Amino acid sequence: MSKLTTEIEKLCLKNSDRKIAEPMAKYMRNKFEFLGLPRPKRAEILKPFHKEIRSLKGDEIISTADYFWKKEEREFQYIALNILEMTKKNWEEKFFENFSYLITDNSWWDTVDMIASHLIGGVYKLNPRKFRKEIIKFSKAENIWQVRTSIIFQLNYGKETDTELLFEVIRWNKSKEEFFIQKGIGWALRQLTYTDAGLVKKFVKENELSKLATREALRRLK
């Protein structure tokens, strides 16, 4: 525990609100305990610490985030992800392993989607040739959140999207019935329509995707 983590934790506990916590937990199907700290309040709590957080480097980044990630209440895990994202300029290739662990721990869409598109998506760019193999492994894993990550980690890539890789992981998983996988396929393809709608139309036409994935992929184009 550091002075930074202690001060942030104290503010979170001080501002917790049980009346807000109950509906927040209900929205997440009561899978997690909540303090009752909505996003604006969490942002307000973290704001005075931005400079200090962004100055963290190396293992200090991971240990600071890990302190909050291991706590029971879900907002602390959100804060862990915020800390990791704020230190992006100081990320190292080895963080890919740390971020990968988070995908399968306390997993649900609310953390996985951020981990995939912000953390994995960011650290991947440090060494695409190396991490491409890891993404392929994710796409063939039994864990649905690793699969979803392999599909949506390029959401923010725009014209830099590796469409060959995206299409490969989609083809591998297009027949799986899992909702979060099919929704992820549709989401990733829909995002690609912003930069290459024609390519998405062609891919959908040539591949037998689920109704859900097809509907989500082409939603912007109707």
mmCIF file with all atom_site columns, C-alpha atoms in Angstrom:
data_model
loop_
_atom_site.group_PDB
_atom_site.id
_atom_site.type_symbol
_atom_site.label_atom_id
_atom_site.label_alt_id
_atom_site.label_comp_id
_atom_site.label_asym_id
_atom_site.label_entity_id
_atom_site.label_seq_id
_atom_site.pdbx_PDB_ins_code
_atom_site.Cartn_x
_atom_site.Cartn_y
_atom_site.Cartn_z
_atom_site.occupancy
_atom_site.B_iso_or_equiv
_atom_site.pdbx_formal_charge
_atom_site.auth_seq_id
_atom_site.auth_comp_id
_atom_site.auth_asym_id
_atom_site.auth_atom_id
_atom_site.pdbx_PDB_model_num
ATOM 1   C CA . MET A 1 1   ? 0.000   0.000   0.000   1.00 0.00 ? 1   MET A CA 1
ATOM 2   C CA . SER A 1 2   ? 1.320   3.440   -0.960  1.00 0.00 ? 2   SER A CA 1
ATOM 3   C CA . LYS A 1 3   ? 0.263   6.941   0.000   1.00 0.00 ? 3   LYS A CA 1
ATOM 4   C CA . LEU A 1 4   ? -1.417  7.247   -3.398  1.00 0.00 ? 4   LEU A CA 1
ATOM 5   C CA . THR A 1 5   ? -3.527  4.099   -3.029  1.00 0.00 ? 5   THR A CA 1
ATOM 6   C CA . THR A 1 6   ? -4.374  4.957   0.584   1.00 0.00 ? 6   THR A CA 1
ATOM 7   C CA . GLU A 1 7   ? -5.669  8.424   -0.264  1.00 0.00 ? 7   GLU A CA 1
ATOM 8   C CA . ILE A 1 8   ? -7.712  7.237   -3.240  1.00 0.00 ? 8   ILE A CA 1
ATOM 9   C CA . GLU A 1 9   ? -9.217  4.386   -1.230  1.00 0.00 ? 9   GLU A CA 1
ATOM 10  C CA . LYS A 1 10  ? -10.177 6.690   1.646   1.00 0.00 ? 10  LYS A CA 1
ATOM 11  C CA . LEU A 1 11  ? -11.978 9.054   -0.721  1.00 0.00 ? 11  LEU A CA 1
ATOM 12  C CA . CYS A 1 12  ? -13.830 6.185   -2.368  1.00 0.00 ? 12  CYS A CA 1
ATOM 13  C CA . LEU A 1 13  ? -15.052 4.841   0.969   1.00 0.00 ? 13  LEU A CA 1
ATOM 14  C CA . LYS A 1 14  ? -15.962 8.332   2.188   1.00 0.00 ? 14  LYS A CA 1
ATOM 15  C CA . ASN A 1 15  ? -18.097 8.991   -0.897  1.00 0.00 ? 15  ASN A CA 1
ATOM 16  C CA . SER A 1 16  ? -19.757 5.577   -1.075  1.00 0.00 ? 16  SER A CA 1
ATOM 17  C CA . ASP A 1 17  ? -23.542 5.565   -1.240  1.00 0.00 ? 17  ASP A CA 1
ATOM 18  C CA . ARG A 1 18  ? -25.488 2.412   -0.450  1.00 0.00 ? 18  ARG A CA 1
ATOM 19  C CA . LYS A 1 19  ? -28.640 3.766   -2.119  1.00 0.00 ? 19  LYS A CA 1
ATOM 20  C CA . ILE A 1 20  ? -26.770 4.043   -5.405  1.00 0.00 ? 20  ILE A CA 1
ATOM 21  C CA . ALA A 1 21  ? -24.836 0.815   -4.864  1.00 0.00 ? 21  ALA A CA 1
ATOM 22  C CA . GLU A 1 22  ? -27.925 -1.392  -4.918  1.00 0.00 ? 22  GLU A CA 1
ATOM 23  C CA . PRO A 1 23  ? -29.180 -0.412  -8.402  1.00 0.00 ? 23  PRO A CA 1
ATOM 24  C CA . MET A 1 24  ? -25.609 -0.489  -9.735  1.00 0.00 ? 24  MET A CA 1
ATOM 25  C CA . ALA A 1 25  ? -25.236 -4.068  -8.494  1.00 0.00 ? 25  ALA A CA 1
ATOM 26  C CA . LYS A 1 26  ? -28.628 -4.993  -9.897  1.00 0.00 ? 26  LYS A CA 1
ATOM 27  C CA . TYR A 1 27  ? -27.650 -3.648  -13.332 1.00 0.00 ? 27  TYR A CA 1
ATOM 28  C CA . MET A 1 28  ? -24.692 -6.035  -13.246 1.00 0.00 ? 28  MET A CA 1
ATOM 29  C CA . ARG A 1 29  ? -26.987 -8.923  -12.299 1.00 0.00 ? 29  ARG A CA 1
ATOM 30  C CA . ASN A 1 30  ? -25.688 -8.801  -8.714  1.00 0.00 ? 30  ASN A CA 1
ATOM 31  C CA . LYS A 1 31  ? -22.432 -10.407 -9.777  1.00 0.00 ? 31  LYS A CA 1
ATOM 32  C CA . PHE A 1 32  ? -20.363 -7.899  -7.788  1.00 0.00 ? 32  PHE A CA 1
ATOM 33  C CA . GLU A 1 33  ? -20.470 -5.757  -4.671  1.00 0.00 ? 33  GLU A CA 1
ATOM 34  C CA . PHE A 1 34  ? -20.624 -2.000  -5.288  1.00 0.00 ? 34  PHE A CA 1
ATOM 35  C CA . LEU A 1 35  ? -19.752 1.069   -3.247  1.00 0.00 ? 35  LEU A CA 1
ATOM 36  C CA . GLY A 1 36  ? -22.204 3.323   -5.021  1.00 0.00 ? 36  GLY A CA 1
ATOM 37  C CA . LEU A 1 37  ? -19.720 5.479   -6.935  1.00 0.00 ? 37  LEU A CA 1
ATOM 38  C CA . PRO A 1 38  ? -20.954 6.334   -10.432 1.00 0.00 ? 38  PRO A CA 1
ATOM 39  C CA . ARG A 1 39  ? -18.439 7.229   -13.130 1.00 0.00 ? 39  ARG A CA 1
ATOM 40  C CA . PRO A 1 40  ? -18.574 11.036  -12.638 1.00 0.00 ? 40  PRO A CA 1
ATOM 41  C CA . LYS A 1 41  ? -17.857 10.649  -8.927  1.00 0.00 ? 41  LYS A CA 1
ATOM 42  C CA . ARG A 1 42  ? -14.954 8.275   -9.609  1.00 0.00 ? 42  ARG A CA 1
ATOM 43  C CA . ALA A 1 43  ? -13.537 10.756  -12.112 1.00 0.00 ? 43  ALA A CA 1
ATOM 44  C CA . GLU A 1 44  ? -13.853 13.523  -9.542  1.00 0.00 ? 44  GLU A CA 1
ATOM 45  C CA . ILE A 1 45  ? -12.002 11.434  -6.946  1.00 0.00 ? 45  ILE A CA 1
ATOM 46  C CA . LEU A 1 46  ? -9.143  10.595  -9.321  1.00 0.00 ? 46  LEU A CA 1
ATOM 47  C CA . LYS A 1 47  ? -8.709  14.086  -10.801 1.00 0.00 ? 47  LYS A CA 1
ATOM 48  C CA . PRO A 1 48  ? -6.345  15.480  -8.106  1.00 0.00 ? 48  PRO A CA 1
ATOM 49  C CA . PHE A 1 49  ? -4.088  12.440  -8.573  1.00 0.00 ? 49  PHE A CA 1
ATOM 50  C CA . HIS A 1 50  ? -3.756  12.513  -12.376 1.00 0.00 ? 50  HIS A CA 1
ATOM 51  C CA . LYS A 1 51  ? -0.231  13.952  -12.412 1.00 0.00 ? 51  LYS A CA 1
ATOM 52  C CA . GLU A 1 52  ? 1.026   11.473  -9.827  1.00 0.00 ? 52  GLU A CA 1
ATOM 53  C CA . ILE A 1 53  ? -0.622  8.524   -11.561 1.00 0.00 ? 53  ILE A CA 1
ATOM 54  C CA . ARG A 1 54  ? 0.809   9.472   -14.961 1.00 0.00 ? 54  ARG A CA 1
ATOM 55  C CA . SER A 1 55  ? 4.292   9.624   -13.450 1.00 0.00 ? 55  SER A CA 1
ATOM 56  C CA . LEU A 1 56  ? 4.175   5.948   -12.440 1.00 0.00 ? 56  LEU A CA 1
ATOM 57  C CA . LYS A 1 57  ? 6.520   3.660   -14.345 1.00 0.00 ? 57  LYS A CA 1
ATOM 58  C CA . GLY A 1 58  ? 7.295   -0.040  -14.772 1.00 0.00 ? 58  GLY A CA 1
ATOM 59  C CA . ASP A 1 59  ? 6.207   -2.421  -12.051 1.00 0.00 ? 59  ASP A CA 1
ATOM 60  C CA . GLU A 1 60  ? 4.909   0.502   -10.014 1.00 0.00 ? 60  GLU A CA 1
ATOM 61  C CA . ILE A 1 61  ? 2.097   0.881   -12.540 1.00 0.00 ? 61  ILE A CA 1
ATOM 62  C CA . ILE A 1 62  ? 1.091   -2.753  -12.229 1.00 0.00 ? 62  ILE A CA 1
ATOM 63  C CA . SER A 1 63  ? 1.337   -2.901  -8.436  1.00 0.00 ? 63  SER A CA 1
ATOM 64  C CA . THR A 1 64  ? -0.761  0.254   -8.009  1.00 0.00 ? 64  THR A CA 1
ATOM 65  C CA . ALA A 1 65  ? -3.495  -1.036  -10.309 1.00 0.00 ? 65  ALA A CA 1
ATOM 66  C CA . ASP A 1 66  ? -3.297  -4.505  -8.779  1.00 0.00 ? 66  ASP A CA 1
ATOM 67  C CA . TYR A 1 67  ? -3.942  -3.084  -5.306  1.00 0.00 ? 67  TYR A CA 1
ATOM 68  C CA . PHE A 1 68  ? -7.347  -1.831  -6.419  1.00 0.00 ? 68  PHE A CA 1
ATOM 69  C CA . TRP A 1 69  ? -8.119  -4.742  -8.742  1.00 0.00 ? 69  TRP A CA 1
ATOM 70  C CA . LYS A 1 70  ? -7.938  -7.233  -5.868  1.00 0.00 ? 70  LYS A CA 1
ATOM 71  C CA . LYS A 1 71  ? -10.513 -5.385  -3.783  1.00 0.00 ? 71  LYS A CA 1
ATOM 72  C CA . GLU A 1 72  ? -14.046 -6.715  -3.605  1.00 0.00 ? 72  GLU A CA 1
ATOM 73  C CA . GLU A 1 73  ? -16.086 -3.713  -4.694  1.00 0.00 ? 73  GLU A CA 1
ATOM 74  C CA . ARG A 1 74  ? -16.410 -3.286  -8.446  1.00 0.00 ? 74  ARG A CA 1
ATOM 75  C CA . GLU A 1 75  ? -15.609 0.421   -8.514  1.00 0.00 ? 75  GLU A CA 1
ATOM 76  C CA . PHE A 1 76  ? -12.093 -0.324  -7.279  1.00 0.00 ? 76  PHE A CA 1
ATOM 77  C CA . GLN A 1 77  ? -11.599 -2.539  -10.328 1.00 0.00 ? 77  GLN A CA 1
ATOM 78  C CA . TYR A 1 78  ? -12.797 0.281   -12.565 1.00 0.00 ? 78  TYR A CA 1
ATOM 79  C CA . ILE A 1 79  ? -10.269 2.556   -10.875 1.00 0.00 ? 79  ILE A CA 1
ATOM 80  C CA . ALA A 1 80  ? -7.528  -0.017  -11.493 1.00 0.00 ? 80  ALA A CA 1
ATOM 81  C CA . LEU A 1 81  ? -8.346  0.114   -15.215 1.00 0.00 ? 81  LEU A CA 1
ATOM 82  C CA . ASN A 1 82  ? -8.423  3.928   -15.159 1.00 0.00 ? 82  ASN A CA 1
ATOM 83  C CA . ILE A 1 83  ? -4.945  3.961   -13.618 1.00 0.00 ? 83  ILE A CA 1
ATOM 84  C CA . LEU A 1 84  ? -3.612  1.584   -16.260 1.00 0.00 ? 84  LEU A CA 1
ATOM 85  C CA . GLU A 1 85  ? -5.084  3.658   -19.055 1.00 0.00 ? 85  GLU A CA 1
ATOM 86  C CA . MET A 1 86  ? -3.689  6.922   -17.649 1.00 0.00 ? 86  MET A CA 1
ATOM 87  C CA . THR A 1 87  ? -0.166  5.488   -17.644 1.00 0.00 ? 87  THR A CA 1
ATOM 88  C CA . LYS A 1 88  ? -0.295  4.443   -21.299 1.00 0.00 ? 88  LYS A CA 1
ATOM 89  C CA . LYS A 1 89  ? 2.765   6.471   -22.287 1.00 0.00 ? 89  LYS A CA 1
ATOM 90  C CA . ASN A 1 90  ? 4.847   4.392   -19.885 1.00 0.00 ? 90  ASN A CA 1
ATOM 91  C CA . TRP A 1 91  ? 3.581   0.943   -20.856 1.00 0.00 ? 91  TRP A CA 1
ATOM 92  C CA . GLU A 1 92  ? 6.032   -1.854  -21.601 1.00 0.00 ? 92  GLU A CA 1
ATOM 93  C CA . GLU A 1 93  ? 5.627   -4.948  -23.765 1.00 0.00 ? 93  GLU A CA 1
ATOM 94  C CA . LYS A 1 94  ? 5.564   -7.167  -20.685 1.00 0.00 ? 94  LYS A CA 1
ATOM 95  C CA . PHE A 1 95  ? 2.286   -5.547  -19.649 1.00 0.00 ? 95  PHE A CA 1
ATOM 96  C CA . PHE A 1 96  ? 0.513   -7.642  -22.278 1.00 0.00 ? 96  PHE A CA 1
ATOM 97  C CA . GLU A 1 97  ? 0.694   -10.580 -19.880 1.00 0.00 ? 97  GLU A CA 1
ATOM 98  C CA . ASN A 1 98  ? -0.679  -8.505  -17.002 1.00 0.00 ? 98  ASN A CA 1
ATOM 99  C CA . PHE A 1 99  ? -3.555  -7.191  -19.094 1.00 0.00 ? 99  PHE A CA 1
ATOM 100 C CA . SER A 1 100 ? -4.306  -10.683 -20.378 1.00 0.00 ? 100 SER A CA 1
ATOM 101 C CA . TYR A 1 101 ? -4.741  -11.909 -16.817 1.00 0.00 ? 101 TYR A CA 1
ATOM 102 C CA . LEU A 1 102 ? -7.369  -9.241  -16.162 1.00 0.00 ? 102 LEU A CA 1
ATOM 103 C CA . ILE A 1 103 ? -9.502  -10.586 -19.022 1.00 0.00 ? 103 ILE A CA 1
ATOM 104 C CA . THR A 1 104 ? -10.148 -13.823 -17.146 1.00 0.00 ? 104 THR A CA 1
ATOM 105 C CA . ASP A 1 105 ? -10.349 -12.494 -13.572 1.00 0.00 ? 105 ASP A CA 1
ATOM 106 C CA . ASN A 1 106 ? -13.682 -11.172 -12.232 1.00 0.00 ? 106 ASN A CA 1
ATOM 107 C CA . SER A 1 107 ? -14.822 -11.244 -15.831 1.00 0.00 ? 107 SER A CA 1
ATOM 108 C CA . TRP A 1 108 ? -17.895 -9.489  -17.161 1.00 0.00 ? 108 TRP A CA 1
ATOM 109 C CA . TRP A 1 109 ? -18.508 -7.197  -20.104 1.00 0.00 ? 109 TRP A CA 1
ATOM 110 C CA . ASP A 1 110 ? -18.106 -4.003  -18.068 1.00 0.00 ? 110 ASP A CA 1
ATOM 111 C CA . THR A 1 111 ? -14.390 -4.620  -17.485 1.00 0.00 ? 111 THR A CA 1
ATOM 112 C CA . VAL A 1 112 ? -13.530 -6.898  -20.407 1.00 0.00 ? 112 VAL A CA 1
ATOM 113 C CA . ASP A 1 113 ? -14.642 -4.427  -23.064 1.00 0.00 ? 113 ASP A CA 1
ATOM 114 C CA . MET A 1 114 ? -12.365 -1.729  -21.660 1.00 0.00 ? 114 MET A CA 1
ATOM 115 C CA . ILE A 1 115 ? -9.489  -4.157  -21.162 1.00 0.00 ? 115 ILE A CA 1
ATOM 116 C CA . ALA A 1 116 ? -9.845  -5.381  -24.740 1.00 0.00 ? 116 ALA A CA 1
ATOM 117 C CA . SER A 1 117 ? -10.262 -2.112  -26.605 1.00 0.00 ? 117 SER A CA 1
ATOM 118 C CA . HIS A 1 118 ? -8.097  0.153   -24.430 1.00 0.00 ? 118 HIS A CA 1
ATOM 119 C CA . LEU A 1 119 ? -5.466  -1.993  -22.706 1.00 0.00 ? 119 LEU A CA 1
ATOM 120 C CA . ILE A 1 120 ? -4.896  -4.958  -25.041 1.00 0.00 ? 120 ILE A CA 1
ATOM 121 C CA . GLY A 1 121 ? -5.582  -2.732  -28.023 1.00 0.00 ? 121 GLY A CA 1
ATOM 122 C CA . GLY A 1 122 ? -2.964  -0.263  -26.819 1.00 0.00 ? 122 GLY A CA 1
ATOM 123 C CA . VAL A 1 123 ? -0.178  -2.582  -25.740 1.00 0.00 ? 123 VAL A CA 1
ATOM 124 C CA . TYR A 1 124 ? -0.601  -4.700  -28.900 1.00 0.00 ? 124 TYR A CA 1
ATOM 125 C CA . LYS A 1 125 ? 0.771   -1.811  -30.952 1.00 0.00 ? 125 LYS A CA 1
ATOM 126 C CA . LEU A 1 126 ? 4.106   -2.032  -29.122 1.00 0.00 ? 126 LEU A CA 1
ATOM 127 C CA . ASN A 1 127 ? 4.846   -5.300  -30.935 1.00 0.00 ? 127 ASN A CA 1
ATOM 128 C CA . PRO A 1 128 ? 2.109   -6.465  -33.358 1.00 0.00 ? 128 PRO A CA 1
ATOM 129 C CA . ARG A 1 129 ? 4.219   -9.283  -34.799 1.00 0.00 ? 129 ARG A CA 1
ATOM 130 C CA . LYS A 1 130 ? 4.774   -10.776 -31.335 1.00 0.00 ? 130 LYS A CA 1
ATOM 131 C CA . PHE A 1 131 ? 1.288   -10.291 -29.946 1.00 0.00 ? 131 PHE A CA 1
ATOM 132 C CA . ARG A 1 132 ? -0.569  -11.410 -33.066 1.00 0.00 ? 132 ARG A CA 1
ATOM 133 C CA . LYS A 1 133 ? 0.160   -14.980 -31.994 1.00 0.00 ? 133 LYS A CA 1
ATOM 134 C CA . GLU A 1 134 ? -1.375  -14.286 -28.590 1.00 0.00 ? 134 GLU A CA 1
ATOM 135 C CA . ILE A 1 135 ? -4.528  -12.866 -30.164 1.00 0.00 ? 135 ILE A CA 1
ATOM 136 C CA . ILE A 1 136 ? -4.868  -16.012 -32.275 1.00 0.00 ? 136 ILE A CA 1
ATOM 137 C CA . LYS A 1 137 ? -4.604  -18.057 -29.071 1.00 0.00 ? 137 LYS A CA 1
ATOM 138 C CA . PHE A 1 138 ? -7.350  -15.930 -27.504 1.00 0.00 ? 138 PHE A CA 1
ATOM 139 C CA . SER A 1 139 ? -9.573  -16.558 -30.509 1.00 0.00 ? 139 SER A CA 1
ATOM 140 C CA . LYS A 1 140 ? -9.302  -20.314 -30.029 1.00 0.00 ? 140 LYS A CA 1
ATOM 141 C CA . ALA A 1 141 ? -9.636  -20.330 -26.251 1.00 0.00 ? 141 ALA A CA 1
ATOM 142 C CA . GLU A 1 142 ? -12.535 -21.865 -24.327 1.00 0.00 ? 142 GLU A CA 1
ATOM 143 C CA . ASN A 1 143 ? -12.928 -18.713 -22.264 1.00 0.00 ? 143 ASN A CA 1
ATOM 144 C CA . ILE A 1 144 ? -15.553 -16.515 -23.935 1.00 0.00 ? 144 ILE A CA 1
ATOM 145 C CA . TRP A 1 145 ? -13.922 -13.307 -22.719 1.00 0.00 ? 145 TRP A CA 1
ATOM 146 C CA . GLN A 1 146 ? -10.617 -14.151 -24.360 1.00 0.00 ? 146 GLN A CA 1
ATOM 147 C CA . VAL A 1 147 ? -12.501 -14.866 -27.573 1.00 0.00 ? 147 VAL A CA 1
ATOM 148 C CA . ARG A 1 148 ? -14.433 -11.593 -27.330 1.00 0.00 ? 148 ARG A CA 1
ATOM 149 C CA . THR A 1 149 ? -11.155 -9.760  -26.721 1.00 0.00 ? 149 THR A CA 1
ATOM 150 C CA . SER A 1 150 ? -9.605  -11.218 -29.874 1.00 0.00 ? 150 SER A CA 1
ATOM 151 C CA . ILE A 1 151 ? -12.562 -9.874  -31.833 1.00 0.00 ? 151 ILE A CA 1
ATOM 152 C CA . ILE A 1 152 ? -12.959 -6.378  -30.372 1.00 0.00 ? 152 ILE A CA 1
ATOM 153 C CA . PHE A 1 153 ? -9.447  -5.331  -29.344 1.00 0.00 ? 153 PHE A CA 1
ATOM 154 C CA . GLN A 1 154 ? -9.099  -3.290  -32.573 1.00 0.00 ? 154 GLN A CA 1
ATOM 155 C CA . LEU A 1 155 ? -12.268 -1.260  -32.035 1.00 0.00 ? 155 LEU A CA 1
ATOM 156 C CA . ASN A 1 156 ? -10.334 2.018   -31.879 1.00 0.00 ? 156 ASN A CA 1
ATOM 157 C CA . TYR A 1 157 ? -7.889  1.269   -34.703 1.00 0.00 ? 157 TYR A CA 1
ATOM 158 C CA . GLY A 1 158 ? -9.854  2.846   -37.534 1.00 0.00 ? 158 GLY A CA 1
ATOM 159 C CA . LYS A 1 159 ? -7.861  2.707   -40.770 1.00 0.00 ? 159 LYS A CA 1
ATOM 160 C CA . GLU A 1 160 ? -5.075  0.869   -38.938 1.00 0.00 ? 160 GLU A CA 1
ATOM 161 C CA . THR A 1 161 ? -7.305  -2.181  -38.381 1.00 0.00 ? 161 THR A CA 1
ATOM 162 C CA . ASP A 1 162 ? -5.637  -5.435  -39.356 1.00 0.00 ? 162 ASP A CA 1
ATOM 163 C CA . THR A 1 163 ? -8.636  -6.728  -41.290 1.00 0.00 ? 163 THR A CA 1
ATOM 164 C CA . GLU A 1 164 ? -6.908  -9.983  -42.158 1.00 0.00 ? 164 GLU A CA 1
ATOM 165 C CA . LEU A 1 165 ? -6.546  -10.762 -38.441 1.00 0.00 ? 165 LEU A CA 1
ATOM 166 C CA . LEU A 1 166 ? -10.056 -9.534  -37.630 1.00 0.00 ? 166 LEU A CA 1
ATOM 167 C CA . PHE A 1 167 ? -11.642 -11.695 -40.311 1.00 0.00 ? 167 PHE A CA 1
ATOM 168 C CA . GLU A 1 168 ? -9.571  -14.693 -39.253 1.00 0.00 ? 168 GLU A CA 1
ATOM 169 C CA . VAL A 1 169 ? -10.748 -14.589 -35.626 1.00 0.00 ? 169 VAL A CA 1
ATOM 170 C CA . ILE A 1 170 ? -14.338 -13.975 -36.734 1.00 0.00 ? 170 ILE A CA 1
ATOM 171 C CA . ARG A 1 171 ? -14.334 -16.954 -39.099 1.00 0.00 ? 171 ARG A CA 1
ATOM 172 C CA . TRP A 1 172 ? -12.969 -19.122 -36.315 1.00 0.00 ? 172 TRP A CA 1
ATOM 173 C CA . ASN A 1 173 ? -15.829 -18.152 -34.002 1.00 0.00 ? 173 ASN A CA 1
ATOM 174 C CA . LYS A 1 174 ? -18.745 -17.295 -36.257 1.00 0.00 ? 174 LYS A CA 1
ATOM 175 C CA . SER A 1 175 ? -20.624 -20.520 -35.478 1.00 0.00 ? 175 SER A CA 1
ATOM 176 C CA . LYS A 1 176 ? -20.426 -20.222 -31.700 1.00 0.00 ? 176 LYS A CA 1
ATOM 177 C CA . GLU A 1 177 ? -23.789 -19.493 -30.124 1.00 0.00 ? 177 GLU A CA 1
ATOM 178 C CA . GLU A 1 178 ? -22.483 -17.463 -27.184 1.00 0.00 ? 178 GLU A CA 1
ATOM 179 C CA . PHE A 1 179 ? -24.217 -14.041 -27.115 1.00 0.00 ? 179 PHE A CA 1
ATOM 180 C CA . PHE A 1 180 ? -21.145 -12.016 -26.143 1.00 0.00 ? 180 PHE A CA 1
ATOM 181 C CA . ILE A 1 181 ? -19.132 -13.540 -28.973 1.00 0.00 ? 181 ILE A CA 1
ATOM 182 C CA . GLN A 1 182 ? -21.791 -12.902 -31.601 1.00 0.00 ? 182 GLN A CA 1
ATOM 183 C CA . LYS A 1 183 ? -22.414 -9.398  -30.298 1.00 0.00 ? 183 LYS A CA 1
ATOM 184 C CA . GLY A 1 184 ? -18.669 -8.787  -30.406 1.00 0.00 ? 184 GLY A CA 1
ATOM 185 C CA . ILE A 1 185 ? -18.475 -9.900  -34.028 1.00 0.00 ? 185 ILE A CA 1
ATOM 186 C CA . GLY A 1 186 ? -21.237 -7.510  -34.995 1.00 0.00 ? 186 GLY A CA 1
ATOM 187 C CA . TRP A 1 187 ? -19.691 -4.658  -33.012 1.00 0.00 ? 187 TRP A CA 1
ATOM 188 C CA . ALA A 1 188 ? -16.241 -5.095  -34.532 1.00 0.00 ? 188 ALA A CA 1
ATOM 189 C CA . LEU A 1 189 ? -17.618 -5.217  -38.077 1.00 0.00 ? 189 LEU A CA 1
ATOM 190 C CA . ARG A 1 190 ? -19.894 -2.232  -37.478 1.00 0.00 ? 190 ARG A CA 1
ATOM 191 C CA . GLN A 1 191 ? -16.912 -0.230  -36.256 1.00 0.00 ? 191 GLN A CA 1
ATOM 192 C CA . LEU A 1 192 ? -15.063 -1.143  -39.440 1.00 0.00 ? 192 LEU A CA 1
ATOM 193 C CA . THR A 1 193 ? -17.902 0.289   -41.568 1.00 0.00 ? 193 THR A CA 1
ATOM 194 C CA . TYR A 1 194 ? -16.730 3.774   -40.535 1.00 0.00 ? 194 TYR A CA 1
ATOM 195 C CA . THR A 1 195 ? -13.554 3.282   -42.577 1.00 0.00 ? 195 THR A CA 1
ATOM 196 C CA . ASP A 1 196 ? -14.429 0.573   -45.115 1.00 0.00 ? 196 ASP A CA 1
ATOM 197 C CA . ALA A 1 197 ? -18.144 -0.137  -45.435 1.00 0.00 ? 197 ALA A CA 1
ATOM 198 C CA . GLY A 1 198 ? -17.670 -1.927  -48.742 1.00 0.00 ? 198 GLY A CA 1
ATOM 199 C CA . LEU A 1 199 ? -15.283 -4.435  -47.227 1.00 0.00 ? 199 LEU A CA 1
ATOM 200 C CA . VAL A 1 200 ? -17.702 -5.190  -44.419 1.00 0.00 ? 200 VAL A CA 1
ATOM 201 C CA . LYS A 1 201 ? -20.588 -5.711  -46.833 1.00 0.00 ? 201 LYS A CA 1
ATOM 202 C CA . LYS A 1 202 ? -18.446 -8.072  -48.900 1.00 0.00 ? 202 LYS A CA 1
ATOM 203 C CA . PHE A 1 203 ? -17.357 -10.029 -45.818 1.00 0.00 ? 203 PHE A CA 1
ATOM 204 C CA . VAL A 1 204 ? -20.907 -10.385 -44.507 1.00 0.00 ? 204 VAL A CA 1
ATOM 205 C CA . LYS A 1 205 ? -22.130 -11.508 -47.930 1.00 0.00 ? 205 LYS A CA 1
ATOM 206 C CA . GLU A 1 206 ? -19.411 -14.151 -48.313 1.00 0.00 ? 206 GLU A CA 1
ATOM 207 C CA . ASN A 1 207 ? -19.595 -15.560 -44.775 1.00 0.00 ? 207 ASN A CA 1
ATOM 208 C CA . GLU A 1 208 ? -22.515 -17.206 -43.022 1.00 0.00 ? 208 GLU A CA 1
ATOM 209 C CA . LEU A 1 209 ? -22.770 -15.070 -39.910 1.00 0.00 ? 209 LEU A CA 1
ATOM 210 C CA . SER A 1 210 ? -25.478 -15.314 -37.275 1.00 0.00 ? 210 SER A CA 1
ATOM 211 C CA . LYS A 1 211 ? -28.522 -13.075 -37.549 1.00 0.00 ? 211 LYS A CA 1
ATOM 212 C CA . LEU A 1 212 ? -27.358 -11.149 -34.494 1.00 0.00 ? 212 LEU A CA 1
ATOM 213 C CA . ALA A 1 213 ? -23.861 -10.552 -35.853 1.00 0.00 ? 213 ALA A CA 1
ATOM 214 C CA . THR A 1 214 ? -25.187 -9.603  -39.291 1.00 0.00 ? 214 THR A CA 1
ATOM 215 C CA . ARG A 1 215 ? -27.763 -7.211  -37.871 1.00 0.00 ? 215 ARG A CA 1
ATOM 216 C CA . GLU A 1 216 ? -25.193 -5.500  -35.664 1.00 0.00 ? 216 GLU A CA 1
ATOM 217 C CA . ALA A 1 217 ? -22.578 -5.353  -38.426 1.00 0.00 ? 217 ALA A CA 1
ATOM 218 C CA . LEU A 1 218 ? -24.862 -3.651  -40.939 1.00 0.00 ? 218 LEU A CA 1
ATOM 219 C CA . ARG A 1 219 ? -26.875 -1.478  -38.551 1.00 0.00 ? 219 ARG A CA 1
ATOM 220 C CA . ARG A 1 220 ? -25.176 1.776   -39.658 1.00 0.00 ? 220 ARG A CA 1
ATOM 221 C CA . LEU A 1 221 ? -25.688 1.003   -43.322 1.00 0.00 ? 221 LEU A CA 1
ATOM 222 C CA . LYS A 1 222 ? -29.460 0.620   -43.294 1.00 0.00 ? 222 LYS A CA 1
#
